[in-house]
Structures are given as structure tokens and as C-alpha cells.
XYZ file of C-alpha atoms in Angstrom:
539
model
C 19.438 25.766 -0.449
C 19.917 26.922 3.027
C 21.040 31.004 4.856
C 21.705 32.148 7.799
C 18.617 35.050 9.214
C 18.850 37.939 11.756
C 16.731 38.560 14.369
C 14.081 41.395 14.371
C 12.210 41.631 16.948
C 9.738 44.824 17.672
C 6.195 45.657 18.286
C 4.888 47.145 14.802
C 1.952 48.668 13.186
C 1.179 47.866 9.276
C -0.516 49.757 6.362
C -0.521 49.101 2.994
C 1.439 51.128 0.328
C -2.189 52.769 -0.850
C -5.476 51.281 -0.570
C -7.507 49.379 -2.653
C -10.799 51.723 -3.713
C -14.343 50.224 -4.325
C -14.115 49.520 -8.278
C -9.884 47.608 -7.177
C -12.643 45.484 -4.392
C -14.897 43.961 -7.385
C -11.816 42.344 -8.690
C -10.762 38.682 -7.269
C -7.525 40.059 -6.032
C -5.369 43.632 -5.773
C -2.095 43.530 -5.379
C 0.544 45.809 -4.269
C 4.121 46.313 -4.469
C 4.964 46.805 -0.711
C 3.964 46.590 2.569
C 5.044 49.754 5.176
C 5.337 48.305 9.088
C 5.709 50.914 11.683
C 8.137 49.536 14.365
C 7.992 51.115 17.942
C 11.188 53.305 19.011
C 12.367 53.624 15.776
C 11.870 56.812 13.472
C 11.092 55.351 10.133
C 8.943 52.960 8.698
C 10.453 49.529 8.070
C 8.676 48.688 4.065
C 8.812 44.931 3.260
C 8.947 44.849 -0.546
C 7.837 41.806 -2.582
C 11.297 39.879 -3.343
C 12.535 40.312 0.245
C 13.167 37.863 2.884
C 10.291 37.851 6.147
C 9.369 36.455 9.585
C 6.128 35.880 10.329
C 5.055 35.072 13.661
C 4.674 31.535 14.936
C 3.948 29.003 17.857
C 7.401 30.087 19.151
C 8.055 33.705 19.390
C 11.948 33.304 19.831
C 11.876 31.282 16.496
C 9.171 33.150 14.327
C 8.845 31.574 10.925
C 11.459 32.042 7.657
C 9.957 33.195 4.229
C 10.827 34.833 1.126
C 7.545 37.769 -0.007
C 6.499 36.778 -3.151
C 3.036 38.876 -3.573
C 0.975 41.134 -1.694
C -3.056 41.365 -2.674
C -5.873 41.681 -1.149
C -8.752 38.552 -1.430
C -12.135 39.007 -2.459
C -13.090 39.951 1.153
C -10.470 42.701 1.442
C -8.400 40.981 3.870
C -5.157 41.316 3.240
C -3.025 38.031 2.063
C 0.784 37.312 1.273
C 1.881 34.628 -0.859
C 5.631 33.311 0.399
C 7.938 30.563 0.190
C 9.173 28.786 3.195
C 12.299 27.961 4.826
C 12.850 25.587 7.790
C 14.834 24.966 10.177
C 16.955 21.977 11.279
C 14.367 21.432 14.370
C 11.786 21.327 11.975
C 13.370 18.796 10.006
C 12.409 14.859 10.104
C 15.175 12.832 12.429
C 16.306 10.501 9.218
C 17.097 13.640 7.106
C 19.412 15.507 9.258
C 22.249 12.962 8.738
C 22.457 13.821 4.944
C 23.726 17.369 6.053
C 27.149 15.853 7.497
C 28.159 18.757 9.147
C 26.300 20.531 12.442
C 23.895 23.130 11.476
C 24.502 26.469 12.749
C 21.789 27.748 15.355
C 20.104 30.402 12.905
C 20.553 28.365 10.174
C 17.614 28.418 7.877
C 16.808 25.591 4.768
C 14.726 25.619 1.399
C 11.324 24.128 2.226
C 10.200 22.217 -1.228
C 7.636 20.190 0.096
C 3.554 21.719 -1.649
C 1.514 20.562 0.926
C 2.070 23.934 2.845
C -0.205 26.409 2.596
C 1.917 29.367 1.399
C -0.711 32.157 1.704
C -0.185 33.982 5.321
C -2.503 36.475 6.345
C -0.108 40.133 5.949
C -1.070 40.701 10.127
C 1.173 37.841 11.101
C 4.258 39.630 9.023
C 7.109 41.184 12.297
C 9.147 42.670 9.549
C 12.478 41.784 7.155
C 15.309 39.844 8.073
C 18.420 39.432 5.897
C 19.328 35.780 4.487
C 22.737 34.550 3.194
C 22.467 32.069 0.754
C 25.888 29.944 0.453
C 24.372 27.097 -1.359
C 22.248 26.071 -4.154
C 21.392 22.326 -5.071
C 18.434 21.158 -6.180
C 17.893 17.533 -6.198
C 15.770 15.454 -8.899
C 14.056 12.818 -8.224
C 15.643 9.157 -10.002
C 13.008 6.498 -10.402
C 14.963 3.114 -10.277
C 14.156 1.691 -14.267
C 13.639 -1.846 -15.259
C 14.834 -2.959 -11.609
C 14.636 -6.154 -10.408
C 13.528 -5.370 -5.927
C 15.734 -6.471 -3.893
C 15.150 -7.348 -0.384
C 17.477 -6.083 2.951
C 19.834 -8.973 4.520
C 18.822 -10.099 7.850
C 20.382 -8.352 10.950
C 22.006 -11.290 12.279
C 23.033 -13.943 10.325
C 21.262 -17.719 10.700
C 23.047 -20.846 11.855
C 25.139 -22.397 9.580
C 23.368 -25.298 7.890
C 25.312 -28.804 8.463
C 25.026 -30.106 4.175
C 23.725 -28.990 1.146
C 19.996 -30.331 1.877
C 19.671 -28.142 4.851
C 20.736 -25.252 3.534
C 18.551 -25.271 0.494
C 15.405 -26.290 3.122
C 16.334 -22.882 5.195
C 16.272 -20.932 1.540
C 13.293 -22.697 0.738
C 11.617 -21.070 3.802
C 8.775 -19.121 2.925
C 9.541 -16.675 6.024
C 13.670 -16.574 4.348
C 14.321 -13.470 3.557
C 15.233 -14.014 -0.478
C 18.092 -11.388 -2.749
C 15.820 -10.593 -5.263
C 11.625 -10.934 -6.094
C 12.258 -12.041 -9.439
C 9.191 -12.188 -12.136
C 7.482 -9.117 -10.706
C 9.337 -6.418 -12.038
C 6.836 -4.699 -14.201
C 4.555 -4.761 -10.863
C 7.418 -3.217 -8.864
C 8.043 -0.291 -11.387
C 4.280 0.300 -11.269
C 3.633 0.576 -8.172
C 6.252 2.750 -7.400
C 5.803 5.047 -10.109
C 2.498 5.384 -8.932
C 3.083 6.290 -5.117
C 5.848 8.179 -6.292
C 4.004 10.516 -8.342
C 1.698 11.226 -5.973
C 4.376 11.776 -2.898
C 5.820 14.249 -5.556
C 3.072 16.286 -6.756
C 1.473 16.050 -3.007
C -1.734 14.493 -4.033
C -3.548 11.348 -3.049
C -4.834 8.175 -4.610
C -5.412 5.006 -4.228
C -4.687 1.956 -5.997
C -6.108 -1.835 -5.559
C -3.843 -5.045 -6.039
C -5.585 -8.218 -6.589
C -4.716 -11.247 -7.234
C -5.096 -15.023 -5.896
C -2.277 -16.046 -2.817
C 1.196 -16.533 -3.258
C 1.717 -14.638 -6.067
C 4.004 -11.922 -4.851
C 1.587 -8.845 -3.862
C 2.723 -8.260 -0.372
C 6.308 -8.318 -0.522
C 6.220 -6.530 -3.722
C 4.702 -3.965 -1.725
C 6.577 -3.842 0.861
C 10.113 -3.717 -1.646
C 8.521 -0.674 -3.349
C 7.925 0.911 0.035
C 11.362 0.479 1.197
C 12.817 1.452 -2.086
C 10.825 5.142 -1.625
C 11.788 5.386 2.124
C 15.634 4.570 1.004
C 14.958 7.745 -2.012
C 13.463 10.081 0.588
C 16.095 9.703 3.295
C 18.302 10.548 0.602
C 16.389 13.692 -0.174
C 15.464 12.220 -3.999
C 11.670 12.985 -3.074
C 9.899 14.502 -0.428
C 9.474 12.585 2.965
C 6.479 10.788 3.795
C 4.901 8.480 6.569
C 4.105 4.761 5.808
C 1.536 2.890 8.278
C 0.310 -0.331 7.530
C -2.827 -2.563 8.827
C -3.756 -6.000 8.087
C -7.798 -6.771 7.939
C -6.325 -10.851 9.870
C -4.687 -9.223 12.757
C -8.638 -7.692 13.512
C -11.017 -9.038 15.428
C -13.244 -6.216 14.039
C -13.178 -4.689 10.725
C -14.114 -1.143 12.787
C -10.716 -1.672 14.461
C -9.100 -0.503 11.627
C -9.756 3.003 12.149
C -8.410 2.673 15.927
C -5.089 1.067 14.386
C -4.401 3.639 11.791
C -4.921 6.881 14.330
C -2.730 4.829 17.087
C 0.023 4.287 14.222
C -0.740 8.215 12.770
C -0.558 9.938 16.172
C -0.035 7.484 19.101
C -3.443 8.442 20.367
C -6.056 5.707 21.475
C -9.993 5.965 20.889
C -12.869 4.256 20.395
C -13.527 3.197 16.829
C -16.044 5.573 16.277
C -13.960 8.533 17.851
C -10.843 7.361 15.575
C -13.181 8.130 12.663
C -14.606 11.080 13.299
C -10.725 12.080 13.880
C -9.663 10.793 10.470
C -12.640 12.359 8.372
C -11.288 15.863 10.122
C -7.484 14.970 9.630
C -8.391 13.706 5.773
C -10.758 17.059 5.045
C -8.886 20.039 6.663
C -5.657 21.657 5.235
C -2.994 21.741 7.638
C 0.838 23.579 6.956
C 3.921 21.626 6.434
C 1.149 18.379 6.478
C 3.321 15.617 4.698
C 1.989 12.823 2.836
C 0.563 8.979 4.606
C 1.226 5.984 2.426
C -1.398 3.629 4.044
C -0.975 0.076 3.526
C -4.114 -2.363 3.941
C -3.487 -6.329 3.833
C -6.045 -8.271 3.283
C -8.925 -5.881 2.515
C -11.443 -8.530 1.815
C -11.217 -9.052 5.898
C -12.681 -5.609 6.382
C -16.265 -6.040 4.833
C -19.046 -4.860 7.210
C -22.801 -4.572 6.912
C -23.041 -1.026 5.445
C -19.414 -1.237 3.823
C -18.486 1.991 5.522
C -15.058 1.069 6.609
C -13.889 0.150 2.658
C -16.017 2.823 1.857
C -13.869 5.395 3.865
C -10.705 4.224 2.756
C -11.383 4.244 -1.395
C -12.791 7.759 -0.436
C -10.044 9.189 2.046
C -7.845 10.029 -0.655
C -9.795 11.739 -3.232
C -10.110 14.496 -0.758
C -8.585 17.453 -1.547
C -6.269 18.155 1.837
C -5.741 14.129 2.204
C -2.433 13.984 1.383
C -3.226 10.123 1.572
C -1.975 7.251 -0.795
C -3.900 4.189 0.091
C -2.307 0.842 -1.477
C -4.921 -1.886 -0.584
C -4.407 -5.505 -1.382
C -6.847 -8.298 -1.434
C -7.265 -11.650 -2.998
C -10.948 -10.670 -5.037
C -10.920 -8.807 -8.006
C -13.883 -6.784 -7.992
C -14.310 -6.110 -4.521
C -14.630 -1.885 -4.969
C -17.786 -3.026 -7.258
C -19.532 -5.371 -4.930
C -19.109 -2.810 -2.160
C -20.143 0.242 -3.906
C -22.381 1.093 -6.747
C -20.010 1.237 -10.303
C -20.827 4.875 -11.366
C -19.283 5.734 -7.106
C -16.300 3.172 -7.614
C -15.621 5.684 -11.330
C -15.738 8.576 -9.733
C -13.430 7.311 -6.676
C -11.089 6.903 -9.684
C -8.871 3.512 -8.703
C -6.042 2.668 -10.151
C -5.868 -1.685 -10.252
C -3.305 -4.064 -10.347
C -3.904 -7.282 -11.028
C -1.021 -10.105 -10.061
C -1.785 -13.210 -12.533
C -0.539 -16.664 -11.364
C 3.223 -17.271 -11.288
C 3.860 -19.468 -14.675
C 5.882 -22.648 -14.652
C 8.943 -21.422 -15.579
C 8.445 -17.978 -13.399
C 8.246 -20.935 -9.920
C 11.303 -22.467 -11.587
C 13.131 -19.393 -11.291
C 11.595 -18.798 -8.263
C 13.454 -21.607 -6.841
C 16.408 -21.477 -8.481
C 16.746 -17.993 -7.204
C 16.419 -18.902 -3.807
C 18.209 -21.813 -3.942
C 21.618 -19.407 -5.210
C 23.614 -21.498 -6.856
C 22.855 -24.357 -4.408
C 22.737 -27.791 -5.932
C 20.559 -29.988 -4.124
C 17.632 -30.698 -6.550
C 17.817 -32.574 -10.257
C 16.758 -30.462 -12.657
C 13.871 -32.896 -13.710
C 12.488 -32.763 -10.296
C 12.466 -29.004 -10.209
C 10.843 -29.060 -13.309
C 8.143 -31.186 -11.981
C 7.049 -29.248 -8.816
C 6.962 -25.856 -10.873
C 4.703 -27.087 -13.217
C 2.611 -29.119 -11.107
C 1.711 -26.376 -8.504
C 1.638 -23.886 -12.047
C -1.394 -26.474 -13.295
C -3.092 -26.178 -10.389
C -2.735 -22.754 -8.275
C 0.137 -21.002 -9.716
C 0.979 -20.096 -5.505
C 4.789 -19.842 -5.153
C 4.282 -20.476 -1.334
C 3.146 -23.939 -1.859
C 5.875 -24.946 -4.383
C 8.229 -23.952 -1.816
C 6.431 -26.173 0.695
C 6.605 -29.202 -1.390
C 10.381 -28.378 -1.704
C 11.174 -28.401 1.307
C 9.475 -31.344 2.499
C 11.114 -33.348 -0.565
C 14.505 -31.816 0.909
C 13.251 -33.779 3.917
C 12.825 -37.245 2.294
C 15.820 -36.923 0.784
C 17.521 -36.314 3.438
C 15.744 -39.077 5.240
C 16.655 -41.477 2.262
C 20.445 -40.542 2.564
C 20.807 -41.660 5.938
C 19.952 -45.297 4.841
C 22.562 -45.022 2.062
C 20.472 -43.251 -0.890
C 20.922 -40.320 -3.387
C 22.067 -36.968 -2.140
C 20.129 -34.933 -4.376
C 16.518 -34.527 -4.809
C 15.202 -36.654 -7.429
C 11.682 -37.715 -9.178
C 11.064 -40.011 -6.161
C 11.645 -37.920 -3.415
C 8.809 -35.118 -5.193
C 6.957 -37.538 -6.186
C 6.477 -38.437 -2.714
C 6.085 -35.173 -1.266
C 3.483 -34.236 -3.547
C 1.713 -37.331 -2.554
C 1.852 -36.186 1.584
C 0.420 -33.057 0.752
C -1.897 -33.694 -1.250
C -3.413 -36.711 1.005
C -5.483 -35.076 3.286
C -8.755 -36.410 4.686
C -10.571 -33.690 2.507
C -8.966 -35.231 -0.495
C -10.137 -38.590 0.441
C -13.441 -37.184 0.707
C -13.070 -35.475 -2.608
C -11.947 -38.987 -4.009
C -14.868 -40.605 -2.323
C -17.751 -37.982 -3.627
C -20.010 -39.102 -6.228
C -19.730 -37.928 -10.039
C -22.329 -35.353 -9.508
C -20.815 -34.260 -6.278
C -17.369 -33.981 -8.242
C -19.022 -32.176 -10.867
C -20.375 -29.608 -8.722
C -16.760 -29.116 -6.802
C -15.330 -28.348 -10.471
C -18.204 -26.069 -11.203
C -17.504 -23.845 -8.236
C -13.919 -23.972 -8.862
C -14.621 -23.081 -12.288
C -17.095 -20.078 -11.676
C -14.437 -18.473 -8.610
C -12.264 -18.389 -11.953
C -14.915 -16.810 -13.475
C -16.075 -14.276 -11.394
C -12.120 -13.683 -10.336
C -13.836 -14.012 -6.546
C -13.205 -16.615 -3.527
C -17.243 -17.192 -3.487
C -20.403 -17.476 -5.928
C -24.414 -17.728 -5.549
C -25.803 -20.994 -5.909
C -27.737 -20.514 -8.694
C -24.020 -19.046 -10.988
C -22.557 -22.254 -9.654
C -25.414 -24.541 -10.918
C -25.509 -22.695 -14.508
C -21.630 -24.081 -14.670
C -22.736 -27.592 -13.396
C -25.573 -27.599 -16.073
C -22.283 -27.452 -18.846
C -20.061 -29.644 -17.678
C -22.685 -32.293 -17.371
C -23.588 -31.532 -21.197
C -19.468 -31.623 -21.839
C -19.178 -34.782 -20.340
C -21.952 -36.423 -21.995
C -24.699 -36.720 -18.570
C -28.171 -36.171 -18.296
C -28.256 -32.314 -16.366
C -29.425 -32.778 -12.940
C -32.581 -30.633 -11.797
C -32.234 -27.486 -9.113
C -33.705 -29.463 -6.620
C -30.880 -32.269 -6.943
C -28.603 -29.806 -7.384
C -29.016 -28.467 -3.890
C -28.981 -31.855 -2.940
C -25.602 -31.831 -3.913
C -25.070 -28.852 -2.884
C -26.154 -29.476 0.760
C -24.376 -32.972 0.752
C -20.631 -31.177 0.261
C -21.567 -28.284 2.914
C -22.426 -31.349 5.314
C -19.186 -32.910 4.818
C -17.242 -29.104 5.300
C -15.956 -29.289 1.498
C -18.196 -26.568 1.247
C -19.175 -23.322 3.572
C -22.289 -22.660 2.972
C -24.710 -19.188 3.889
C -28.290 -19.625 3.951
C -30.227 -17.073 2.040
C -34.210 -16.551 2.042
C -34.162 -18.084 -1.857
C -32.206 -21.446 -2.244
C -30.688 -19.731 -5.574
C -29.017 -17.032 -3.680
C -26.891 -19.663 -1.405
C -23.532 -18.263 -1.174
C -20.737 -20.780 -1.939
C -17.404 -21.102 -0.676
C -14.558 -23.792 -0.763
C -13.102 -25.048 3.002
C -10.424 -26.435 0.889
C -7.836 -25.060 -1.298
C -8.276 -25.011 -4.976
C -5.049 -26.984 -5.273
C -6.218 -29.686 -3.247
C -9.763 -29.914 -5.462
C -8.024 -29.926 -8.479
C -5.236 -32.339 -7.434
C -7.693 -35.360 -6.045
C -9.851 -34.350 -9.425
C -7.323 -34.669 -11.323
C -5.753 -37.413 -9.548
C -9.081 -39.728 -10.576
């Protein structure tokens, strides 16, 4: 809805339509009818009536504020309040939404302002007086959530070099920085997630919500879809605007950096980290007018742990403040990293909402690839089959099934040169799998002793566990202590376990961080869980 207003300008006086007597002050509010302004050089009082149109002053006094009276009263302190709905005008309007009008506004040209976040309570002081306001349109919008979509992804700006045959093309899809048509298999996760940011961008509130789940499985760019999906809807006016800023815990050489990055991206002002926090905690706890709501974006959250935790700690507890305005979408590989960083009954009451992103399935990296591929036939269905569920038994991580694709695009290619097949076959995965899976920390793994190959499926097998990328000694041990039973040995002691133990961190198959008690050791693979598992499995 927009109008056209008149100026009034005047120096004025105000007084209230009668005044609120000592029995009308023990009440929470009193409200009146009217409010009668005296305007200099003029012989009658100007009375603004509840109903009417107003300006109220502003920063610019040749554009005071548009607003429409909707009560007078008095607050428990006897100062007297008006409650009014806004208008705006085109100035005051974000750059991306002016386009939608289509026409050019005209200068006193005044628009419906829908958005909650702005405090509509004015003190009555700041009121000049009425102003009249033709309304030639009415159109509400509502919101349309996209149902049972399947994301799509943009095209690229400029289009790539034509590929010379059918093996190079599908090695360019295969790409894991190509830019695919769809994310197929993660719809559900994609309606989720933005029914849950879009809730909150429409009933101005905050949250937060925590996506897990091991790599390659989709989180980021599902993410990032959902985000551009809600920027598309609010440039065309389906919900209120917003502001999206994102950080990623590997691009930091400090976790404490983060708050720098996020104030930089907010308001394009530099600080120190300390000053970028105490500016945050103010801009998170204080109400401001017209204050529109952050979608913050953190990758790789498990990046930003610190001593005291204060830097998670801050962000889980940024948008449960009242005035945050602040949707916080955090994304990291461990499952329970809110508990291990705060105590359970503080992670409750912080209230997250979790998303958990399970391994892709054979058949969900079969359509993975057959998606990207588009209709391009350069791989035998057999051999398809095989990659999906080979990296599916092992990781479930789309990005390395595409890897192994494209390198068998490779030998195939290299094979058709000296007169072979011109599609991928059995052979040409078979071989691919072979070169990368043939590292020297396989060999090693190959080379280990039974206990020592024991103890790498034991850690393997409590990460799984624990849903986490690390483990104490003493959890990893208890697992060692059943396979040993399972597969029929003699259980070693604790003393030869850490023998073990010690033996894989000296070889870098294992990271390992002292600890004043042995049983407290933290444990971490220097491999990837695919490459255990495949020279385990391998034997």
C-alpha cells in the first residue's frame, strides 16, 4: 500500500485532551482519544485524533517521518506514548526492492512499512501534527514457501569451454567445483531449513539451528540453495528483506577473528577482536527501529573452539536475545559439539534446533552422478554401480565418488588413445580405485600388525560411536577390548594398548594429545576413514 503526504511544517505546543488524575496513574496505561497541538500563527488548535495520519519528527527535518495514530496512553511513568504504524519512503527502501515498483516513485510518495522489528511506540513530544494521505493502492503479499522442491543451483555467468568428446565433458561435470542443475537427495533438508529461517525472517525473531553431519554429504551447498532461494522470495517482496553474512572457521587463523569478520561484513567497520565483540553484544542486546533481520552463516564451526569456548558460546547465545534479530545457521562435521562446549541444561535453554545430514546411500551417489552427468553417456552402468557403492561402504562422501570418476574418465581416455573402449568400464574403476586408494599411509596400514589394525578399527568404530572426529584413549581401548573377543584373541592389557597406541601416533596414522593420565589421550585419525577402511578391508 503506498499515498502521497502533505507537508506541515510549524512550531507547536501539545496537551492532552484531559489529564490523567492520580487513581487513572495506578493503572499500567490511560489512554485518550486525541491529542490537541497548538501551532504558532494560526488561531486554532490543530487535534490529531487516533485513526489519523502523522509526522513525527526525524533525523531529517525536511523529511519528518510517515505514520498512521493508532493509540494515545500514557505509561506507567506518566509519560506520554503513541502507538503508530509506519510508512516509508522510497529512500528508505533497500536498493534490490525498488525495481519491483516498475514505475518512478513520486517525490512525496509514501509506502506501507510491514516489517515488526520497528519499534512502533513514539514518545507523543516528537508528534509536528496531521498530514493527509491518499491511498491508491492496496496489495498485500503472502508469503509462498516452495513445497516438496528439489534446489536448484544458478548457471554460471559465462559459459566454460566446449569439451572436445564425451569423456571430457563428463570429467568437467564430474568437477566437484561444477556448478550442478539440481542437489538431488536432499530435499527434505532443503524444505527444512528454509522453513526454519523463513519463519523466523517472518515473525522477526531469532534462532539458531546446527547442521551436522560427516563431509561430502551436501550441508554447505544445501545451505547456500536455501539462502538464495529466500534472497530470490524477498527481492520479490514474498517476505521481508534480510541481510546474509557468512564466515568460515578455515579461512581463520584465529577463532577470535570471527567476531572482526562478521562486524567488517555487518557494517564495513574494522576493530580489534575484542572491540568487534563488545560491538556485537550491544548491536545483539539493544532495540533499534526499522533493524532488519542477519542470517549468519558459520562453516566449519568445529574450527572455532577456544580455551573458554566463548566465541561458540556467543554465537548459540546471540540469537536468543530478545532485540537480535539474528538467525545463526552453523555447520560442522561433529554432532554434539553445543554439548561438549557447554553444560546440557545451558545448550536446553539456548533451545537449538539440529539437523543431522546422514551419509549419501548407494543409490542416492548413483543419482548423484547420473545427475551430473545429464544425459551424458560415458560410463557403463556396471561401473557406475560399482563406485557408488564402494565409496557408500566406506564414507558415504559424494566428493570422493566424484573424484574416482573423474580420474577413471582419465584412464579411459588414456586407454582410447591406444585403440581401447570409449566408455568407462569395470577396468578403468577398478583401476582408479586402486590409485587412490594406494597411498603410503595405506601401505602402512597394510603393513601394521593385527593389534595395530585392531586398534585403527576401534577408533574408527568409536568416531561412529560418539558421531565425533576424535575419542579418549581409554573409549577407544574399551572398543579394542571387543573386537579382540569378536575375533577370537587374547585382549591385550592398557599398557600394550598404549603401546599400540603410541606405535600408530609415531608413524602419523594417528594425532595424538598428551594428557596428564594416559587414559585421557585424545585420539584422532591423520587419514581418512575411507582410506582405513579400504586397506582394512582390502586384507
Amino acid at each position: 500500500m503506498s499515498g502521497y503526504y502533505t507537508k506541515l511544517r510549524a512550531r507547536r505546543t501539545y496537551r492532552w485532551e484531559g489529564k490523567p488524575t492520580s487513581e487513572d496513574r495506578k493503572l499500567k496505561r490511560r489512554y485518550y482519544g486525541s491529542l490537541s497541538i497548538a501551532v504558532d500563527r494560526r488561531p486554532a488548535e490543530a487535534v490529531v485524533s487516533v485513526g489519523q495520519y502523522i509526522l513525527i519528527e526525524g533525523h531529517d527535518d525536511d523529511n519528518p517521518f510517515v505514520a498512521q495514530l493508532l493509540k494515545l496512553f500514557c505509561d506507567d511513568n506518566g509519560n506520554k506514548k503513541a502507538e503508530v504504524q509506519w510508512f516509508v519512503r522510497m529512500c528508505e527502501i533497500h536498493q534490490n526492492k525498488r525495481k519491483l515498483l516498475g514505475r518512478s516513485p513520486h517525490p512525496q510518495e509514501v509506502f506501507y512499512y510491514q516489517d515488526r522489528s520497528c519499534d512502533n511506540e513514539v514518545d507523543a513530544e516528537t508528534i509536528l501534527g496531521s498530514v493527509q494521505v491518499c491511498v491508491y493502492k492496496a496489495a498485500p503479499t503472502t508469503p509462498r514457501t516452495p513445497r516438496h522442491a528439489t534446489p536448484s543451483i544458478p548457471t554460471r555467468s559465462l559459459p566454460a569451454r566446449k569439451p572436445e568428446n564425451v569423456l571430457e565433458e563428463a570429467r568437467a561435470r564430474l568437477h566437484v567445483s561444477s556448478v550442478p542443475e539440481s542437489l538431488p537427495c536432499r530435499e527434505q533438508e532443503f524444505q527444512d531449513i528454509y522453513s526454519f529461517v523463513e519463519s523466523k525472517i517472518m515473525d522477526g525473531t531469532g534462532g539458531c539451528m546446527y547442521i551436522s553431519g560427516v563431509p561430502g554429504t551436501g550441508k554447505t551447498a544445501t545451505v547456500h540453495e536455501v539462502i538464495r532461494s529466500l534472497l530470490q522470495a524477498a527481492e520479490q517482496d514474498e517476505i521481508p528483506h534480510f541481510r546474509f553474512i557468512e564466515i568460515n572457521g578455515m579461512r581463520m587463523t584465529d577463532p577470535h577473528q570471527a567476531y572482526v569478520q562478521i562486524l567488517q561484513k555487518l557494517t564495513d567497520q574494522k576493530a580489534t577482536a575484542d572491540h568487534a565483540a563488545a560491538l556485537l553484544e550491544k548491536r545483539f542486546s539493544m532495540p533499534a527501529p526499522k533493524k532488519e533481520t542477519t542470517v549468519l552463516l558459520v562453516d566449519e564451526l568445529d574450527l572455532l573452539w577456544t580455551r573458554k569456548q566463548n566465541v561458540m558460546y556467543n554465537l548459540f547465545d546471540w540469537p536468543t536475545r530478545r532485540h537480535a534479530r539474528l538467525v545463526v545457521l552453523t555447520i560442522a562435521n561433529t554432532m554434539d559439539l553445543p554439548e561438549r562446549i557447554m553444560m546440557n541444561r545451558v545448550a536446553s535453554r539456548l533451545g537449538l534446533t539440529r539437523m543431522s545430514f546422514q551419509p549419501y546411500n548407494f543409490k542416492q551417489l548413483q543419482q548423484i552422478i547420473t545427475s551430473r552427468l545429464n544425459r551424458v553417456k560415458a560410463f557403463e552402468e556396471d561401473a557406475l554401480q560399482l563406485i557408488s557403492r564402494k565409496v557408500a561402504a566406506l564414507s558415504g562422501d559424494a566428493r570422493r565418488c566424484l573424484d574416482i570418476c573423474r580420474r577413471a574418465t582419465e584412464i579411459c581416455e588414456h586407454s582410447g588413445q591406444q585403440g581401447g573402449t570409449k566408455l568407462v568400464g569395470m577396468s578403468h574403476v577398478m583401476e582408479a580405485l586402486d590409485e587412490m586408494f594406494s597411498s603410503s599411509y595405506i601401505t602402512a596400514i597394510r603393513c601394521a600388525s593385527l593389534q595395530e589394525q585392531l586398534f585403527l578399527r576401534a577408533v574408527i568404530a568409536e568416531f561412529r560411536r560418539l558421531g565425533l572426529e576424535e575419542a579418549t584413549f581409554q573409549q577407544v581401548f574399551v572398543q579394542h577390548q571387543g573386537l579382540c573377543r569378536m575375533e577370537g584373541l587374547q585382549p591385550i592389557s592398557v599398557s600394550e594398548g598404549l603401546a599400540v597406541c603410541q606405535r600408530l601416533g609415531a608413524c602419523r596414522l594417528l594425532l595424538l594429545e598428551p594428557s596428564r593420565l594416559d587414559l585421557l589421550l585424545r585420539v584422532r585419525l591423520n587419514v581418512s576413514q575411507d582410506d582405513v577402511l579400504y586397506a582394512l578391508k582390502a586384507d
